[in-house]
CSV table of C-alpha atoms and ligand atoms in Angstrom, one decimal:
chain,number,residue,atom,x,y,z
A,7,MET,CA,-13.7,-0.1,63.5
A,8,ASN,CA,-15.4,-1.1,66.3
A,9,LEU,CA,-14.0,-1.0,70.0
A,10,ALA,CA,-17.1,-2.7,71.8
A,11,ARG,CA,-14.8,-6.2,72.4
A,12,GLN,CA,-12.1,-3.9,74.5
A,13,ILE,CA,-14.6,-2.0,76.1
A,14,GLU,CA,-16.0,-5.2,77.5
A,15,GLN,CA,-12.4,-6.7,78.1
A,16,TYR,CA,-10.6,-4.0,79.6
A,17,LEU,CA,-13.1,-1.9,81.6
A,18,PRO,CA,-14.0,-3.3,84.9
A,19,GLN,CA,-17.9,-4.1,84.9
A,20,GLN,CA,-18.8,-1.7,87.6
A,21,LEU,CA,-17.3,1.2,85.6
A,22,LEU,CA,-19.2,-0.4,82.2
A,23,GLU,CA,-22.3,-0.2,84.2
A,24,LEU,CA,-21.7,3.2,85.4
A,25,VAL,CA,-20.8,4.4,82.0
A,26,LYS,CA,-23.8,2.7,80.1
A,27,ASP,CA,-26.4,4.1,82.4
A,28,ILE,CA,-24.8,7.4,82.1
A,29,SER,CA,-25.3,6.8,78.0
A,30,GLY,CA,-28.7,5.4,78.6
A,31,GLN,CA,-29.7,8.7,80.8
A,32,ALA,CA,-28.1,10.9,78.3
A,33,ALA,CA,-30.5,9.2,75.5
A,34,GLU,CA,-33.5,9.9,77.4
A,35,ARG,CA,-32.4,13.4,77.1
A,36,GLY,CA,-31.9,13.2,73.5
A,37,GLU,CA,-27.7,13.0,73.8
A,38,LYS,CA,-25.3,11.7,73.1
A,39,VAL,CA,-22.0,10.7,74.9
A,40,TYR,CA,-19.0,9.4,74.0
A,41,LEU,CA,-15.1,8.0,76.0
A,42,VAL,CA,-12.7,10.1,74.6
A,43,GLY,CA,-8.6,11.0,74.9
A,44,GLY,CA,-6.4,8.6,76.4
A,45,ILE,CA,-8.7,6.1,77.4
A,46,VAL,CA,-9.8,5.6,73.8
A,47,ARG,CA,-5.5,5.4,72.8
A,48,ASP,CA,-5.3,3.1,75.5
A,49,LEU,CA,-8.1,1.2,74.5
A,50,LEU,CA,-6.4,0.3,71.1
A,51,LEU,CA,-3.1,0.0,72.2
A,52,GLY,CA,-4.6,-2.8,75.1
A,53,TYR,CA,-3.4,-0.5,78.3
A,54,PRO,CA,-4.9,-0.6,81.1
A,55,ASN,CA,-6.8,2.7,82.4
A,56,PHE,CA,-9.5,3.4,84.3
A,57,ASP,CA,-9.1,6.9,84.2
A,58,LEU,CA,-12.4,8.0,81.8
A,59,ASP,CA,-13.1,10.9,79.9
A,60,LEU,CA,-16.5,11.3,78.6
A,61,VAL,CA,-17.5,14.2,76.3
A,62,VAL,CA,-21.4,14.8,75.6
A,63,GLU,CA,-22.7,16.1,72.8
A,64,GLY,CA,-25.1,18.0,74.8
A,65,ASP,CA,-25.1,19.8,78.8
A,66,ALA,CA,-22.7,17.2,80.4
A,67,VAL,CA,-23.3,19.3,83.7
A,68,LYS,CA,-26.7,18.7,83.5
A,69,LEU,CA,-26.6,15.3,82.4
A,70,ALA,CA,-23.9,15.1,85.6
A,71,GLN,CA,-26.7,16.4,88.3
A,72,GLN,CA,-29.6,14.0,86.9
A,73,VAL,CA,-27.2,10.7,87.4
A,74,ALA,CA,-25.9,12.2,90.5
A,75,GLU,CA,-29.8,12.5,91.9
A,76,THR,CA,-30.2,9.2,90.7
A,77,SER,CA,-27.4,7.2,92.2
A,78,GLN,CA,-24.8,7.6,95.0
A,79,ALA,CA,-22.2,9.5,93.0
A,80,ARG,CA,-20.8,12.6,94.4
A,81,LEU,CA,-21.2,15.5,92.0
A,82,LEU,CA,-18.5,18.4,91.4
A,83,ALA,CA,-19.6,20.5,88.4
A,84,HIS,CA,-17.8,24.1,87.0
A,85,ARG,CA,-20.6,24.9,85.0
A,86,ARG,CA,-18.5,27.9,83.4
A,87,PHE,CA,-16.7,25.3,81.6
A,88,GLY,CA,-19.5,23.6,80.9
A,89,THR,CA,-17.6,20.3,83.0
A,90,ALA,CA,-18.6,17.9,85.9
A,91,LYS,CA,-17.0,15.1,88.3
A,92,LEU,CA,-18.9,12.1,89.1
A,93,ARG,CA,-17.1,10.7,92.0
A,94,TYR,CA,-18.4,6.8,93.0
A,95,GLU,CA,-17.0,5.3,95.5
A,96,LYS,CA,-14.0,3.4,93.4
A,97,PHE,CA,-14.3,5.8,90.2
A,98,THR,CA,-14.1,8.8,89.2
A,99,LEU,CA,-15.7,9.9,86.1
A,100,ASP,CA,-14.7,13.3,84.1
A,101,LEU,CA,-17.5,14.2,82.1
A,102,ALA,CA,-17.2,17.4,79.5
A,103,THR,CA,-19.7,19.3,77.0
A,104,ALA,CA,-18.4,18.9,73.6
A,105,ARG,CA,-16.7,22.1,72.9
A,106,LYS,CA,-15.5,24.5,69.7
A,107,GLU,CA,-12.5,26.4,70.7
A,108,THR,CA,-11.0,29.5,69.5
A,109,TYR,CA,-7.5,31.2,71.0
A,110,ALA,CA,-7.5,34.9,70.9
A,111,ARG,CA,-3.4,35.1,71.1
A,112,PRO,CA,-0.7,32.2,71.6
A,113,GLY,CA,-1.1,31.0,75.9
A,114,ALA,CA,-4.5,32.1,76.4
A,115,LEU,CA,-7.0,30.3,78.0
A,116,PRO,CA,-9.2,29.5,74.4
A,117,ALA,CA,-12.7,31.1,74.3
A,118,VAL,CA,-15.1,27.5,74.1
A,119,THR,CA,-18.8,27.5,72.4
A,120,PRO,CA,-20.6,24.2,72.9
A,121,GLY,CA,-19.8,22.2,69.4
A,122,ALA,CA,-20.5,18.6,68.1
A,123,ILE,CA,-17.8,15.6,69.1
A,124,LYS,CA,-15.7,16.3,66.1
A,125,ASP,CA,-15.2,19.7,67.5
A,126,ASP,CA,-14.2,18.9,70.6
A,127,LEU,CA,-11.6,16.7,68.9
A,128,ILE,CA,-10.1,18.9,66.9
A,129,ARG,CA,-8.7,21.2,69.6
A,130,ARG,CA,-7.1,18.3,71.1
A,131,ASP,CA,-3.2,18.0,71.3
A,132,PHE,CA,-2.1,14.8,69.2
A,133,SER,CA,-4.0,12.4,66.9
A,134,ILE,CA,-3.6,9.7,69.0
A,135,ASN,CA,-5.3,11.7,71.8
A,136,ALA,CA,-7.9,12.9,69.6
A,137,MET,CA,-10.2,9.6,69.0
A,138,ALA,CA,-13.7,9.1,70.3
A,139,VAL,CA,-15.8,6.1,71.0
A,140,SER,CA,-19.4,5.9,71.0
A,141,LEU,CA,-21.2,4.8,74.2
A,142,ALA,CA,-24.8,4.9,72.6
A,143,SER,CA,-26.7,1.7,72.1
A,144,ASN,CA,-27.5,2.2,68.4
A,145,ASP,CA,-23.7,2.4,67.8
A,146,TYR,CA,-22.1,1.4,70.6
A,147,GLY,CA,-18.0,1.1,70.4
A,148,GLU,CA,-17.8,2.9,67.1
A,149,LEU,CA,-14.4,4.8,66.7
A,150,VAL,CA,-14.6,8.2,65.4
A,151,ASP,CA,-11.1,9.2,64.8
A,152,PRO,CA,-10.9,11.9,62.4
A,153,HIS,CA,-7.5,12.7,62.2
A,154,ARG,CA,-6.1,9.0,61.4
A,155,GLY,CA,-5.2,8.6,65.6
A,156,LYS,CA,-5.5,4.8,65.5
A,157,SER,CA,-3.2,4.9,62.0
A,158,ASP,CA,-0.5,7.3,64.3
A,159,LEU,CA,-0.7,4.5,67.1
A,160,GLU,CA,0.3,1.7,64.2
A,161,HIS,CA,2.9,3.7,63.1
A,162,ARG,CA,4.1,4.7,66.8
A,163,LEU,CA,3.7,8.6,65.9
A,164,ILE,CA,3.2,11.3,67.8
A,165,ARG,CA,1.3,13.9,65.4
A,166,ILE,CA,-0.2,17.7,66.0
A,167,LEU,CA,-3.3,18.1,64.4
A,168,HIS,CA,-2.5,22.0,62.9
A,169,PRO,CA,0.9,23.7,62.6
A,170,GLY,CA,-0.3,26.6,64.7
A,171,SER,CA,-1.0,23.7,67.9
A,172,PHE,CA,2.4,24.3,69.7
A,173,SER,CA,2.1,28.3,69.2
A,174,ASP,CA,-1.6,27.9,70.3
A,175,ASP,CA,-0.5,25.8,73.5
A,176,ALA,CA,3.1,25.3,74.0
A,177,THR,CA,2.4,23.0,77.2
A,178,ARG,CA,1.9,20.3,74.0
A,179,ILE,CA,5.4,20.2,73.6
A,180,LEU,CA,5.6,19.0,77.0
A,181,ARG,CA,3.1,16.4,76.7
A,182,GLY,CA,4.1,15.2,73.5
A,183,VAL,CA,7.5,14.2,74.8
A,184,CYS,CA,6.1,12.9,77.8
A,185,TYR,CA,4.1,10.1,75.2
A,186,GLU,CA,7.1,9.9,73.0
A,187,GLN,CA,9.0,8.7,76.2
A,188,ARG,CA,6.1,6.6,77.6
A,189,PHE,CA,5.5,4.5,74.6
A,190,GLY,CA,8.6,4.4,72.7
A,191,PHE,CA,7.1,6.2,69.3
A,192,GLU,CA,8.5,9.0,67.3
A,193,PHE,CA,7.7,12.7,66.0
A,194,GLU,CA,6.3,12.5,62.9
A,195,ALA,CA,8.5,14.7,60.8
A,196,GLN,CA,6.7,17.8,60.7
A,197,THR,CA,5.5,18.0,64.2
A,198,ALA,CA,9.1,17.7,64.8
A,199,ARG,CA,10.3,21.3,63.1
A,200,LEU,CA,7.1,22.5,64.4
A,201,LEU,CA,8.0,21.4,68.0
A,202,LYS,CA,11.8,23.1,68.0
A,203,ARG,CA,10.6,26.1,66.4
A,204,ASP,CA,8.3,26.9,69.0
A,205,ILE,CA,10.0,26.0,71.8
A,206,THR,CA,10.1,29.9,72.6
A,207,MET,CA,6.6,29.8,72.9
A,208,LEU,CA,7.1,28.1,76.2
A,209,ASP,CA,7.4,31.4,77.2
A,210,THR,CA,3.6,32.4,77.0
A,211,ILE,CA,2.8,29.8,79.2
A,212,SER,CA,1.7,30.5,82.9
A,213,GLY,CA,4.0,29.3,85.8
A,214,ASP,CA,0.8,27.1,87.2
A,215,ARG,CA,0.6,25.3,83.3
A,216,ILE,CA,4.2,24.4,83.0
A,217,ARG,CA,4.2,22.9,86.5
A,218,HIS,CA,1.1,21.0,86.1
A,219,GLU,CA,2.7,19.6,83.0
A,220,LEU,CA,6.0,18.8,85.1
A,221,GLU,CA,3.8,16.9,87.7
A,222,HIS,CA,2.1,15.1,84.9
A,223,ILE,CA,5.5,14.2,84.1
A,224,PHE,CA,6.5,13.0,87.3
A,225,GLU,CA,3.8,10.2,87.4
A,226,GLU,CA,5.4,8.9,84.9
A,227,ASN,CA,7.0,5.4,85.7
A,228,ARG,CA,10.6,6.8,84.7
A,229,PRO,CA,9.8,10.5,84.3
A,230,GLU,CA,14.1,10.9,83.6
A,231,LEU,CA,13.6,10.2,80.3
A,232,VAL,CA,11.4,12.7,80.0
A,233,ILE,CA,13.5,15.1,81.3
A,234,LYS,CA,16.6,13.7,79.8
A,235,ARG,CA,15.0,14.5,76.1
A,236,LEU,CA,13.4,17.8,76.9
A,237,ASP,CA,16.9,18.5,78.0
A,238,GLU,CA,18.2,17.3,74.6
A,239,LEU,CA,15.5,19.4,72.8
A,240,GLY,CA,16.5,22.5,74.8
A,241,VAL,CA,13.0,22.9,76.3
A,242,LEU,CA,14.3,22.4,80.0
A,243,GLN,CA,16.8,25.5,79.3
A,244,ARG,CA,13.7,27.7,78.1
A,245,ILE,CA,11.8,27.0,81.2
A,246,ASN,CA,15.4,28.0,83.7
A,247,PRO,CA,18.8,27.7,82.0
A,248,SER,CA,20.5,25.6,85.1
A,249,LEU,CA,17.5,23.4,84.8
A,250,LYS,CA,19.7,19.8,83.1
A,251,GLY,CA,18.2,16.3,82.4
A,252,ASP,CA,21.9,14.1,82.6
A,253,SER,CA,22.6,10.9,84.0
A,254,TRP,CA,23.0,12.5,87.6
A,255,ILE,CA,19.5,13.5,87.6
A,256,ALA,CA,18.6,10.1,85.6
A,257,GLU,CA,20.4,8.2,88.7
A,258,LYS,CA,18.8,9.9,91.4
A,259,PHE,CA,15.6,9.6,90.0
A,260,ASP,CA,15.9,6.1,90.1
A,261,ARG,CA,16.9,5.8,93.4
A,262,ALA,CA,14.1,7.9,95.1
A,263,ARG,CA,12.2,5.6,93.4
A,264,HIS,CA,13.5,2.6,95.3
A,265,LEU,CA,13.6,4.3,98.4
A,266,LYS,CA,11.4,2.2,101.0
A,267,LYS,CA,9.1,5.5,102.2
A,268,PRO,CA,9.5,8.2,99.3
A,269,ALA,CA,7.3,10.9,100.6
A,270,GLN,CA,5.4,12.5,97.8
A,271,LEU,CA,7.7,11.3,94.7
A,272,PRO,CA,6.5,14.3,92.3
A,273,SER,CA,8.2,16.7,95.2
A,274,LEU,CA,11.0,14.6,95.8
A,275,TYR,CA,11.9,14.9,91.6
A,276,PHE,CA,11.4,18.4,92.3
A,277,CYS,CA,14.1,18.6,94.9
A,278,LEU,CA,16.2,16.5,93.1
A,279,LEU,CA,15.9,18.6,89.6
A,280,ILE,CA,16.9,21.7,91.6
A,281,TYR,CA,19.9,20.5,93.3
A,282,SER,CA,22.7,21.5,91.1
A,283,PHE,CA,21.0,25.2,91.4
A,284,SER,CA,22.9,28.6,93.0
A,285,GLU,CA,20.3,30.9,95.9
A,286,ARG,CA,19.3,33.0,92.7
A,287,ASP,CA,18.4,29.9,90.0
A,288,ILE,CA,16.2,28.3,92.9
A,289,GLU,CA,14.4,31.8,93.3
A,290,ARG,CA,13.9,32.4,89.6
A,291,PHE,CA,12.2,28.9,89.3
A,292,LEU,CA,10.1,28.9,92.4
A,293,ALA,CA,8.4,32.3,91.1
A,294,ARG,CA,8.6,30.9,87.2
A,295,LEU,CA,6.6,28.4,88.4
A,296,ASN,CA,4.9,29.5,91.1
A,297,ILE,CA,5.8,26.8,93.2
A,298,PRO,CA,3.3,26.5,96.1
A,299,ALA,CA,4.6,27.1,99.8
A,300,LYS,CA,5.1,23.8,101.1
A,301,LEU,CA,7.1,22.6,97.9
A,302,SER,CA,9.1,25.8,98.0
A,303,ARG,CA,10.3,25.1,101.5
A,304,ALA,CA,11.1,22.0,100.8
A,305,MET,CA,13.3,22.9,98.0
A,306,ARG,CA,15.0,25.9,99.3
A,307,ASP,CA,15.4,23.4,102.5
A,308,THR,CA,17.4,20.9,99.5
A,309,LEU,CA,19.9,23.3,99.3
A,310,ARG,CA,20.5,25.0,102.7
A,311,LEU,CA,21.0,21.4,103.7
A,312,LYS,CA,23.3,20.6,100.7
A,313,ALA,CA,25.8,23.5,102.1
A,314,ARG,CA,25.7,22.3,105.5
A,315,LEU,CA,26.4,18.4,104.8
A,316,PRO,CA,29.9,19.1,105.6
A,317,LEU,CA,28.9,19.1,109.0
A,318,LEU,CA,27.6,16.0,108.9
A,319,ASP,CA,31.0,14.7,107.6
A,320,LYS,CA,32.0,13.2,111.0
A,321,SER,CA,32.1,9.9,111.9
A,322,SER,CA,32.7,11.3,115.8
A,323,LEU,CA,29.0,12.9,115.5
A,324,LYS,CA,26.5,11.4,118.4
A,325,PRO,CA,23.4,10.4,117.1
A,326,SER,CA,21.8,13.3,119.1
A,327,GLU,CA,24.0,15.7,117.3
A,328,ILE,CA,23.0,14.6,114.2
A,329,TYR,CA,19.0,14.9,115.0
A,330,TYR,CA,19.8,18.6,116.6
A,331,LEU,CA,21.5,18.9,113.3
A,332,LEU,CA,18.7,18.2,111.1
A,333,ARG,CA,15.4,18.1,112.8
A,334,GLU,CA,14.4,21.9,111.3
A,335,TYR,CA,14.8,20.5,107.5
A,336,GLU,CA,11.4,19.3,105.6
A,337,LEU,CA,11.5,15.7,105.6
A,338,LEU,CA,11.6,16.0,101.4
A,339,ALA,CA,14.5,18.2,101.8
A,340,ILE,CA,16.7,15.3,104.0
A,341,GLN,CA,15.5,12.6,101.8
A,342,ALA,CA,16.8,14.4,98.7
A,343,ASN,CA,19.9,14.7,100.2
A,344,ALA,CA,20.3,10.9,101.3
A,345,ILE,CA,19.7,10.2,97.6
A,346,ALA,CA,21.9,13.2,96.1
A,347,SER,CA,24.8,12.5,98.8
A,348,ASP,CA,26.6,9.1,97.8
A,349,GLU,CA,26.2,5.5,99.1
A,350,LYS,CA,29.0,3.6,97.6
A,351,GLU,CA,32.2,2.6,99.5
A,352,GLY,CA,35.2,4.4,99.8
A,353,THR,CA,33.6,7.7,98.5
A,354,PRO,CA,34.0,11.3,100.4
A,355,SER,CA,30.6,11.5,101.4
A,356,LEU,CA,29.8,8.4,102.5
A,357,ILE,CA,29.7,9.1,106.5
A,358,VAL,CA,27.2,12.1,105.5
A,359,HIS,CA,24.7,9.3,103.4
A,360,HIS,CA,24.9,6.5,106.4
A,361,HIS,CA,23.9,9.9,109.2
A,362,LEU,CA,20.9,11.0,106.6
A,363,GLN,CA,20.0,7.6,106.4
A,364,LEU,CA,20.0,7.2,110.2
A,365,PHE,CA,17.9,10.4,110.9
A,366,LEU,CA,15.5,8.9,108.5
A,367,THR,CA,15.2,5.2,109.5
A,368,LYS,CA,15.9,5.9,113.2
A,369,LEU,CA,16.6,9.0,115.1
A,370,ARG,CA,13.2,10.9,114.0
A,371,TYR,CA,11.1,7.8,115.8
A,372,VAL,CA,13.0,8.1,118.8
A,373,ARG,CA,10.5,8.7,121.5
A,374,THR,CA,10.6,8.9,125.1
A,375,SER,CA,9.0,6.4,127.0
A,376,LEU,CA,7.6,8.4,130.0
A,377,ASP,CA,5.3,11.4,129.3
A,378,GLY,CA,4.3,15.0,130.9
A,379,GLU,CA,1.7,13.2,133.0
A,380,GLU,CA,4.3,10.5,134.3
A,381,LEU,CA,7.0,13.3,135.1
A,382,LYS,CA,4.4,15.2,137.3
A,383,ARG,CA,3.8,11.7,138.9
A,384,LEU,CA,7.6,11.9,139.8
A,385,GLY,CA,7.6,15.6,141.3
A,386,ILE,CA,8.6,17.4,138.1
A,387,SER,CA,6.2,20.3,137.5
A,388,ALA,CA,5.0,21.4,134.2
A,389,GLY,CA,6.8,24.5,132.6
A,390,PRO,CA,10.4,25.0,131.4
A,391,GLU,CA,11.8,22.2,134.1
A,392,MET,CA,9.6,19.5,132.7
A,393,GLY,CA,10.6,21.1,128.8
A,394,LYS,CA,14.0,20.8,130.4
A,395,VAL,CA,14.0,16.8,131.2
A,396,LEU,CA,12.2,15.7,128.1
A,397,ARG,CA,14.5,17.3,125.9
A,398,ILE,CA,17.4,15.4,128.4
A,399,LEU,CA,15.6,12.2,128.3
A,400,HIS,CA,15.2,12.5,124.7
A,401,LYS,CA,18.9,12.7,124.0
A,402,ALA,CA,19.9,10.3,126.2
A,403,LYS,CA,17.3,7.9,124.3
A,404,LEU,CA,18.3,9.0,120.5
A,405,ASP,CA,22.5,8.5,122.3
A,406,GLY,CA,21.4,4.8,123.6
A,407,GLU,CA,22.5,6.3,127.4
A,408,VAL,CA,18.8,5.1,128.5
A,409,ARG,CA,16.5,2.1,127.4
A,410,THR,CA,13.8,1.1,128.9
A,411,ARG,CA,11.3,3.0,130.5
A,412,ALA,CA,13.2,2.1,134.5
A,413,ASP,CA,16.5,3.8,132.3
A,414,GLU,CA,14.2,6.6,132.0
A,415,LYS,CA,12.6,6.8,135.5
A,416,ASN,CA,15.9,6.8,137.2
A,417,LEU,CA,17.5,9.4,134.9
A,418,ALA,CA,14.4,11.6,135.3
A,419,LEU,CA,14.6,11.4,139.1
A,420,SER,CA,18.3,12.2,139.2
A,421,LEU,CA,17.8,15.6,137.3
A,422,LYS,CA,14.6,16.6,139.3
A,423,ALA,CA,17.0,16.9,142.5
A,424,ARG,CA,19.6,19.0,140.1
A,425,ASP,CA,19.3,22.7,138.4
A,426,PHE,CA,20.6,21.3,134.9
A,427,PRO,CA,24.0,22.9,134.9
A,428,THR,CA,24.4,21.1,131.3
A,429,ASP,CA,22.8,22.5,128.3
A,430,PRO,CA,21.2,19.5,126.5
A,431,GLU,CA,21.2,21.6,123.0
A,432,PRO,CA,24.5,21.0,120.8
A,433,PRO,CA,26.6,23.9,120.4
A,434,TRP,CA,25.1,25.3,117.1
A,435,GLU,CA,21.9,25.2,118.2
B,30,ATP,P1,-2.5,10.2,80.6
B,30,ATP,O1,-2.2,9.4,79.9
B,30,ATP,O2,-0.9,11.2,79.8
B,30,ATP,O3,-3.2,11.1,81.4
B,30,ATP,P2,-4.7,11.6,79.1
B,30,ATP,O4,-4.8,11.7,77.7
B,30,ATP,O5,-6.0,11.1,80.0
B,30,ATP,O6,-3.4,10.5,79.2
B,30,ATP,P3,-5.1,14.1,80.0
B,30,ATP,O7,-3.6,15.1,80.6
B,30,ATP,O8,-5.8,13.2,81.3
B,30,ATP,O9,-4.1,12.9,79.4
B,30,ATP,O10,-5.9,14.8,79.2
B,30,ATP,C1,-7.4,14.0,78.9
B,30,ATP,C2,-7.0,14.5,77.0
B,30,ATP,O11,-7.4,15.9,76.8
B,30,ATP,C3,-6.0,14.2,76.3
B,30,ATP,O12,-6.3,13.0,76.4
B,30,ATP,C4,-6.2,15.3,74.7
B,30,ATP,O13,-7.0,14.8,74.3
B,30,ATP,C5,-6.6,16.1,76.0
B,30,ATP,N1,-6.1,17.3,76.3
B,30,ATP,C6,-5.3,17.3,77.2
B,30,ATP,N2,-4.4,18.6,77.4
B,30,ATP,C7,-4.0,19.3,76.3
B,30,ATP,C8,-3.7,20.3,75.8
B,30,ATP,N3,-2.6,21.0,76.3
B,30,ATP,N4,-4.2,20.8,74.1
B,30,ATP,C9,-4.8,19.8,73.7
B,30,ATP,N5,-5.6,18.8,74.5
B,30,ATP,C10,-5.1,18.1,75.5
């Protein structure tokens, strides 16, 4: 089988020229370059994918260095792993030295030595990802498919390459379910059996690697399908017993995608995923997945705010009260709670939802028109006095008591003479 036609058809011209140039330079060095992994699968499926992985039978780092010297590309090399990234203005190419791998123990990172393309393909996760296409001029476009990947694609099957695959690396369980749901494929019968048998092997995987796979899942168009399936298979529960992939998650993930300005969507999914957690659950989850500090803060804030939502359930709240109640929380946590609270008419948390929305769409953007410099010109001295005036102006603006610059000036001047008898902060501050 030759994929030259698909390569020419699906890859943008500029990208095509880059890989041909790299392959040409490799040939001069007596080396050979292949397209591998997801791009080959997607070329066969006819799906767009500009995320190119190249494997070099030779020395990928030296080749990449040479290419970088003769082009505009920026080079990022990992000599220890035999990998390099070439960053061009519009594209990024990943190059890896063809390698052989052996696993000392389940879940460990494999020991790696240089090898040929077939050695490189046998260490891969599934047959549909274990194909390569030659870029060399003498057999350009030739498919290398030692594990019947093309046939599995045609039969819509996800198949591991050997029975020890999931126990060698249980992240493949998460990856497999991701492909199953993305493409609407099925697990081949023995693969399905071994997947269920090896779910416990997830315990051998580091938090960073599990988190990385969840992030990968959260890049999917509909990650809720993957999460639901992971729940059905008992995979989620192995990661944390309180994780669920039910219809609530499905509905909220869908809503998150339709938010006008979502913060980082994958992080928002994380906040929704733990929405039903107790304090103990969340700490266990954060530790198990080694979640970075900023996201941990947002996830903890999500639950902290959830516990305080009843404070927002009063239609008489002034905008400034809503603002002061919410401003201490991470934006992601407020978005997660806005999504989680009900927006249907007649439901108990509708008011809460409206207040969260009001903060997200309006209140957080409200600024006074006057700044410190202008206040100084009005005779207000820098320091605590100015701080108070600015807070009072901001509060008045939030509550619609001042609208124009002139209103603000008048208010500021009236405050100048006074001794600030009232505290602008609401009672819970
Ligand atoms: P996607 O479309 O999801 O990005 P991809 O196939 O490009 O698919 P990557 O995560 O970028 O996925 O991985 C690139 C390739 O590396 C895969 O196609 C697969 O061959 C291989 N690979 C990735 N992770 C593993 C793993 N845990 N075990 C074995 N092979 C893997």
